[in-house]
Amino acid sequence: MEQTSVQKLARVLRVMVVVVFVCNLIVLFFVPALAGLMAENRWDGQALERIMEGGPYQNMFFQFVLYGWHPAIWMLALAGEDFYWPVLTLFLLSCGTCTAVILWQGKRVLDTILKGNPFVMDNAKSLRRAAVCCFLISGAALLRLIWGFATYGNILPLLSYNALFVPVFLMAGLLCMVVSALFRQAAQLKAENDLTI
């Protein structure tokens, strides 16, 4: 059977979603180290040498990556009341995890389109999961925005990407909920028509 133009487009989109999903998982591993680079005075060479001294971390690349995941670094940051790096790391990890779930749900929807049977309840459930993840990202951005107001005591956090994430992911979540309801209703109508025939 020849593929429709929608299925051809779905095949291309599926490849793109899988590539972005894999890249997302790879970047999640580097988040603590990259967030540490953004934080001031976080990556001094002496602290790195003290923590990694005598350990299995002989390669500088692995030292850099594993340094961010090392529990001692987290304890030092929290004990020294340096909350910027842990807050940024947790925010980016939670958003990255939610993004991975959204991409995986998108892949599942594209798989049903490729099979030629998009109006199934699984698609409604997948889109509902994607909507929940969008709401979680929006909520995490709002919490980080509030934390920024409390920490800095001014309105400068409104000029950050966090302020943009709140309405964008809120609207994306609402859109996913609407499309989920449409897929659910279409699946119910299709099931009734199949029973009628």
PDB file of C-alpha atoms in Angstrom:
ATOM      1  CA  MET A   1       0.000   0.000   0.000  1.00  0.00           C
ATOM      2  CA  GLU A   2       1.328   3.414  -0.981  1.00  0.00           C
ATOM      3  CA  GLN A   3       1.953   5.910   1.772  1.00  0.00           C
ATOM      4  CA  THR A   4      -0.074   9.092   1.951  1.00  0.00           C
ATOM      5  CA  SER A   5       1.576  12.501   2.149  1.00  0.00           C
ATOM      6  CA  VAL A   6       0.671  12.632   5.847  1.00  0.00           C
ATOM      7  CA  GLN A   7       2.465   9.337   6.466  1.00  0.00           C
ATOM      8  CA  LYS A   8       5.530  10.534   4.529  1.00  0.00           C
ATOM      9  CA  LEU A   9       5.623  13.668   6.655  1.00  0.00           C
ATOM     10  CA  ALA A  10       5.107  11.569   9.805  1.00  0.00           C
ATOM     11  CA  ARG A  11       8.085   9.394   8.853  1.00  0.00           C
ATOM     12  CA  VAL A  12      10.353  12.450   8.523  1.00  0.00           C
ATOM     13  CA  LEU A  13       9.025  13.931  11.769  1.00  0.00           C
ATOM     14  CA  ARG A  14       9.528  10.611  13.565  1.00  0.00           C
ATOM     15  CA  VAL A  15      13.199  10.546  12.569  1.00  0.00           C
ATOM     16  CA  MET A  16      13.622  14.120  13.764  1.00  0.00           C
ATOM     17  CA  VAL A  17      11.856  13.394  17.070  1.00  0.00           C
ATOM     18  CA  VAL A  18      14.031  10.332  17.720  1.00  0.00           C
ATOM     19  CA  VAL A  19      17.225  12.300  16.986  1.00  0.00           C
ATOM     20  CA  VAL A  20      16.170  15.138  19.310  1.00  0.00           C
ATOM     21  CA  PHE A  21      15.113  12.594  21.979  1.00  0.00           C
ATOM     22  CA  VAL A  22      18.544  10.924  21.916  1.00  0.00           C
ATOM     23  CA  CYS A  23      20.299  14.317  22.020  1.00  0.00           C
ATOM     24  CA  ASN A  24      18.082  15.306  24.957  1.00  0.00           C
ATOM     25  CA  LEU A  25      19.103  12.200  26.915  1.00  0.00           C
ATOM     26  CA  ILE A  26      22.783  12.838  26.197  1.00  0.00           C
ATOM     27  CA  VAL A  27      22.562  16.477  27.284  1.00  0.00           C
ATOM     28  CA  LEU A  28      20.746  15.504  30.502  1.00  0.00           C
ATOM     29  CA  PHE A  29      23.891  13.669  31.581  1.00  0.00           C
ATOM     30  CA  PHE A  30      25.927  16.884  31.209  1.00  0.00           C
ATOM     31  CA  VAL A  31      23.447  19.235  32.918  1.00  0.00           C
ATOM     32  CA  PRO A  32      25.106  19.425  36.378  1.00  0.00           C
ATOM     33  CA  ALA A  33      28.534  20.141  34.878  1.00  0.00           C
ATOM     34  CA  LEU A  34      27.215  22.734  32.432  1.00  0.00           C
ATOM     35  CA  ALA A  35      25.109  24.390  35.139  1.00  0.00           C
ATOM     36  CA  GLY A  36      28.241  24.494  37.273  1.00  0.00           C
ATOM     37  CA  LEU A  37      30.051  26.361  34.526  1.00  0.00           C
ATOM     38  CA  MET A  38      27.291  28.962  34.572  1.00  0.00           C
ATOM     39  CA  ALA A  39      27.516  29.416  38.352  1.00  0.00           C
ATOM     40  CA  GLU A  40      30.157  31.781  39.668  1.00  0.00           C
ATOM     41  CA  ASN A  41      33.175  30.312  41.489  1.00  0.00           C
ATOM     42  CA  ARG A  42      31.794  26.786  41.202  1.00  0.00           C
ATOM     43  CA  TRP A  43      34.536  25.043  39.240  1.00  0.00           C
ATOM     44  CA  ASP A  44      37.783  26.012  40.861  1.00  0.00           C
ATOM     45  CA  GLY A  45      40.570  23.623  40.015  1.00  0.00           C
ATOM     46  CA  GLN A  46      41.586  22.990  43.635  1.00  0.00           C
ATOM     47  CA  ALA A  47      38.146  21.690  44.625  1.00  0.00           C
ATOM     48  CA  LEU A  48      38.166  19.424  41.579  1.00  0.00           C
ATOM     49  CA  GLU A  49      41.580  18.019  42.538  1.00  0.00           C
ATOM     50  CA  ARG A  50      40.572  17.475  46.192  1.00  0.00           C
ATOM     51  CA  ILE A  51      37.422  15.549  45.317  1.00  0.00           C
ATOM     52  CA  MET A  52      38.785  13.527  42.420  1.00  0.00           C
ATOM     53  CA  GLU A  53      42.204  12.848  43.929  1.00  0.00           C
ATOM     54  CA  GLY A  54      43.095   9.153  43.863  1.00  0.00           C
ATOM     55  CA  GLY A  55      39.778   8.174  42.275  1.00  0.00           C
ATOM     56  CA  PRO A  56      38.992   6.360  39.050  1.00  0.00           C
ATOM     57  CA  TYR A  57      38.579   9.643  37.211  1.00  0.00           C
ATOM     58  CA  GLN A  58      41.821   9.826  35.237  1.00  0.00           C
ATOM     59  CA  ASN A  59      40.372  11.370  32.085  1.00  0.00           C
ATOM     60  CA  MET A  60      39.739  15.137  32.334  1.00  0.00           C
ATOM     61  CA  PHE A  61      36.504  14.813  30.356  1.00  0.00           C
ATOM     62  CA  PHE A  62      35.074  12.363  32.879  1.00  0.00           C
ATOM     63  CA  GLN A  63      36.334  14.511  35.742  1.00  0.00           C
ATOM     64  CA  PHE A  64      34.411  17.450  34.337  1.00  0.00           C
ATOM     65  CA  VAL A  65      31.179  15.478  33.847  1.00  0.00           C
ATOM     66  CA  LEU A  66      31.260  13.441  37.054  1.00  0.00           C
ATOM     67  CA  TYR A  67      32.225  16.448  39.149  1.00  0.00           C
ATOM     68  CA  GLY A  68      28.692  17.804  38.751  1.00  0.00           C
ATOM     69  CA  TRP A  69      27.148  14.513  39.868  1.00  0.00           C
ATOM     70  CA  HIS A  70      29.461  14.081  42.876  1.00  0.00           C
ATOM     71  CA  PRO A  71      27.457  14.205  46.163  1.00  0.00           C
ATOM     72  CA  ALA A  72      30.214  16.157  47.926  1.00  0.00           C
ATOM     73  CA  ILE A  73      29.766  19.052  45.504  1.00  0.00           C
ATOM     74  CA  TRP A  74      26.046  19.168  46.259  1.00  0.00           C
ATOM     75  CA  MET A  75      26.699  19.122  50.008  1.00  0.00           C
ATOM     76  CA  LEU A  76      29.359  21.850  49.722  1.00  0.00           C
ATOM     77  CA  ALA A  77      27.006  24.038  47.711  1.00  0.00           C
ATOM     78  CA  LEU A  78      24.110  23.630  50.121  1.00  0.00           C
ATOM     79  CA  ALA A  79      26.291  23.969  53.232  1.00  0.00           C
ATOM     80  CA  GLY A  80      27.818  27.163  51.876  1.00  0.00           C
ATOM     81  CA  GLU A  81      24.334  28.502  51.104  1.00  0.00           C
ATOM     82  CA  ASP A  82      25.169  28.641  47.409  1.00  0.00           C
ATOM     83  CA  PHE A  83      21.736  27.735  46.109  1.00  0.00           C
ATOM     84  CA  TYR A  84      22.047  29.077  42.558  1.00  0.00           C
ATOM     85  CA  TRP A  85      23.802  26.011  41.138  1.00  0.00           C
ATOM     86  CA  PRO A  86      21.561  23.349  42.780  1.00  0.00           C
ATOM     87  CA  VAL A  87      18.386  25.252  41.846  1.00  0.00           C
ATOM     88  CA  LEU A  88      19.541  25.698  38.259  1.00  0.00           C
ATOM     89  CA  THR A  89      20.594  22.049  38.005  1.00  0.00           C
ATOM     90  CA  LEU A  90      17.341  20.698  39.414  1.00  0.00           C
ATOM     91  CA  PHE A  91      15.317  23.035  37.188  1.00  0.00           C
ATOM     92  CA  LEU A  92      17.179  22.003  34.040  1.00  0.00           C
ATOM     93  CA  LEU A  93      17.044  18.293  34.941  1.00  0.00           C
ATOM     94  CA  SER A  94      13.298  18.422  35.582  1.00  0.00           C
ATOM     95  CA  CYS A  95      12.615  20.361  32.380  1.00  0.00           C
ATOM     96  CA  GLY A  96      14.893  18.053  30.389  1.00  0.00           C
ATOM     97  CA  THR A  97      13.177  14.966  31.768  1.00  0.00           C
ATOM     98  CA  CYS A  98       9.735  16.381  30.959  1.00  0.00           C
ATOM     99  CA  THR A  99      10.936  17.283  27.473  1.00  0.00           C
ATOM    100  CA  ALA A 100      12.147  13.704  26.951  1.00  0.00           C
ATOM    101  CA  VAL A 101       8.708  12.412  27.967  1.00  0.00           C
ATOM    102  CA  ILE A 102       7.002  14.876  25.601  1.00  0.00           C
ATOM    103  CA  LEU A 103       9.235  13.766  22.722  1.00  0.00           C
ATOM    104  CA  TRP A 104       8.589  10.090  23.467  1.00  0.00           C
ATOM    105  CA  GLN A 105       4.823  10.676  23.501  1.00  0.00           C
ATOM    106  CA  GLY A 106       5.138  12.507  20.175  1.00  0.00           C
ATOM    107  CA  LYS A 107       7.001   9.509  18.759  1.00  0.00           C
ATOM    108  CA  ARG A 108       4.197   7.221  19.918  1.00  0.00           C
ATOM    109  CA  VAL A 109       1.588   9.390  18.169  1.00  0.00           C
ATOM    110  CA  LEU A 110       3.659   9.444  14.964  1.00  0.00           C
ATOM    111  CA  ASP A 111       3.967   5.644  15.118  1.00  0.00           C
ATOM    112  CA  THR A 112       0.182   5.276  15.009  1.00  0.00           C
ATOM    113  CA  ILE A 113      -0.005   7.699  12.079  1.00  0.00           C
ATOM    114  CA  LEU A 114       2.567   5.586  10.225  1.00  0.00           C
ATOM    115  CA  LYS A 115       0.434   2.498  10.838  1.00  0.00           C
ATOM    116  CA  GLY A 116      -2.534   4.305   9.287  1.00  0.00           C
ATOM    117  CA  ASN A 117      -4.607   4.182  12.483  1.00  0.00           C
ATOM    118  CA  PRO A 118      -4.203   7.504  14.321  1.00  0.00           C
ATOM    119  CA  PHE A 119      -7.625   7.632  15.992  1.00  0.00           C
ATOM    120  CA  VAL A 120      -6.979   5.339  18.939  1.00  0.00           C
ATOM    121  CA  MET A 121      -7.240   5.925  22.681  1.00  0.00           C
ATOM    122  CA  ASP A 122      -3.464   5.501  23.083  1.00  0.00           C
ATOM    123  CA  ASN A 123      -2.935   8.785  21.241  1.00  0.00           C
ATOM    124  CA  ALA A 124      -5.319  10.571  23.597  1.00  0.00           C
ATOM    125  CA  LYS A 125      -3.397   9.161  26.567  1.00  0.00           C
ATOM    126  CA  SER A 126      -0.042  10.110  25.026  1.00  0.00           C
ATOM    127  CA  LEU A 127      -1.165  13.674  24.436  1.00  0.00           C
ATOM    128  CA  ARG A 128      -2.526  13.890  27.983  1.00  0.00           C
ATOM    129  CA  ARG A 129       0.882  12.782  29.323  1.00  0.00           C
ATOM    130  CA  ALA A 130       2.558  15.413  27.137  1.00  0.00           C
ATOM    131  CA  ALA A 131       0.149  18.032  28.511  1.00  0.00           C
ATOM    132  CA  VAL A 132       0.998  17.082  32.105  1.00  0.00           C
ATOM    133  CA  CYS A 133       4.710  17.433  31.305  1.00  0.00           C
ATOM    134  CA  CYS A 134       4.085  20.859  29.750  1.00  0.00           C
ATOM    135  CA  PHE A 135       2.254  21.926  32.915  1.00  0.00           C
ATOM    136  CA  LEU A 136       5.149  20.613  35.040  1.00  0.00           C
ATOM    137  CA  ILE A 137       7.664  22.663  33.027  1.00  0.00           C
ATOM    138  CA  SER A 138       5.456  25.739  33.353  1.00  0.00           C
ATOM    139  CA  GLY A 139       5.146  25.167  37.105  1.00  0.00           C
ATOM    140  CA  ALA A 140       8.899  24.629  37.523  1.00  0.00           C
ATOM    141  CA  ALA A 141       9.575  27.850  35.612  1.00  0.00           C
ATOM    142  CA  LEU A 142       7.081  29.712  37.808  1.00  0.00           C
ATOM    143  CA  LEU A 143       8.743  28.365  40.959  1.00  0.00           C
ATOM    144  CA  ARG A 144      12.155  29.403  39.668  1.00  0.00           C
ATOM    145  CA  LEU A 145      10.778  32.829  38.809  1.00  0.00           C
ATOM    146  CA  ILE A 146       9.410  33.220  42.354  1.00  0.00           C
ATOM    147  CA  TRP A 147      12.742  32.003  43.750  1.00  0.00           C
ATOM    148  CA  GLY A 148      14.484  34.637  41.611  1.00  0.00           C
ATOM    149  CA  PHE A 149      12.241  37.388  42.987  1.00  0.00           C
ATOM    150  CA  ALA A 150      12.931  36.270  46.562  1.00  0.00           C
ATOM    151  CA  THR A 151      16.682  35.872  46.015  1.00  0.00           C
ATOM    152  CA  TYR A 152      17.436  39.039  44.052  1.00  0.00           C
ATOM    153  CA  GLY A 153      14.736  41.303  45.482  1.00  0.00           C
ATOM    154  CA  ASN A 154      13.908  42.948  42.154  1.00  0.00           C
ATOM    155  CA  ILE A 155      11.992  42.275  38.939  1.00  0.00           C
ATOM    156  CA  LEU A 156      14.996  41.280  36.814  1.00  0.00           C
ATOM    157  CA  PRO A 157      13.924  37.591  36.746  1.00  0.00           C
ATOM    158  CA  LEU A 158      11.035  38.734  34.527  1.00  0.00           C
ATOM    159  CA  LEU A 159      13.642  39.338  31.818  1.00  0.00           C
ATOM    160  CA  SER A 160      14.846  35.715  31.891  1.00  0.00           C
ATOM    161  CA  TYR A 161      13.745  32.695  29.885  1.00  0.00           C
ATOM    162  CA  ASN A 162      11.829  31.452  32.952  1.00  0.00           C
ATOM    163  CA  ALA A 163       9.273  34.209  32.480  1.00  0.00           C
ATOM    164  CA  LEU A 164       8.804  33.044  28.888  1.00  0.00           C
ATOM    165  CA  PHE A 165       8.536  29.354  29.824  1.00  0.00           C
ATOM    166  CA  VAL A 166       5.514  29.913  32.089  1.00  0.00           C
ATOM    167  CA  PRO A 167       2.968  31.068  29.453  1.00  0.00           C
ATOM    168  CA  VAL A 168       4.497  29.123  26.548  1.00  0.00           C
ATOM    169  CA  PHE A 169       4.358  25.730  28.248  1.00  0.00           C
ATOM    170  CA  LEU A 170       1.027  26.534  29.879  1.00  0.00           C
ATOM    171  CA  MET A 171      -0.459  27.187  26.426  1.00  0.00           C
ATOM    172  CA  ALA A 172       1.277  24.104  24.993  1.00  0.00           C
ATOM    173  CA  GLY A 173      -0.224  22.001  27.787  1.00  0.00           C
ATOM    174  CA  LEU A 174      -3.695  23.400  27.124  1.00  0.00           C
ATOM    175  CA  LEU A 175      -3.285  22.739  23.404  1.00  0.00           C
ATOM    176  CA  CYS A 176      -2.209  19.151  24.085  1.00  0.00           C
ATOM    177  CA  MET A 177      -5.260  18.691  26.329  1.00  0.00           C
ATOM    178  CA  VAL A 178      -7.583  19.947  23.578  1.00  0.00           C
ATOM    179  CA  VAL A 179      -5.989  17.711  20.952  1.00  0.00           C
ATOM    180  CA  SER A 180      -6.130  14.808  23.416  1.00  0.00           C
ATOM    181  CA  ALA A 181      -9.872  15.353  23.845  1.00  0.00           C
ATOM    182  CA  LEU A 182     -10.288  15.459  20.052  1.00  0.00           C
ATOM    183  CA  PHE A 183      -8.375  12.182  19.640  1.00  0.00           C
ATOM    184  CA  ARG A 184     -10.419  10.596  22.431  1.00  0.00           C
ATOM    185  CA  GLN A 185     -13.703  11.645  20.816  1.00  0.00           C
ATOM    186  CA  ALA A 186     -12.531  10.518  17.367  1.00  0.00           C
ATOM    187  CA  ALA A 187     -11.488   7.146  18.799  1.00  0.00           C
ATOM    188  CA  GLN A 188     -14.904   6.732  20.420  1.00  0.00           C
ATOM    189  CA  LEU A 189     -16.702   7.620  17.181  1.00  0.00           C
ATOM    190  CA  LYS A 190     -14.479   5.218  15.233  1.00  0.00           C
ATOM    191  CA  ALA A 191     -15.201   2.418  17.731  1.00  0.00           C
ATOM    192  CA  GLU A 192     -18.971   3.067  17.425  1.00  0.00           C
ATOM    193  CA  ASN A 193     -18.761   3.042  13.625  1.00  0.00           C
ATOM    194  CA  ASP A 194     -16.786  -0.205  13.688  1.00  0.00           C
ATOM    195  CA  LEU A 195     -19.500  -1.772  15.872  1.00  0.00           C
ATOM    196  CA  THR A 196     -22.249  -0.494  13.558  1.00  0.00           C
ATOM    197  CA  ILE A 197     -20.621  -2.049  10.498  1.00  0.00           C
TER     198      ILE A 197
END
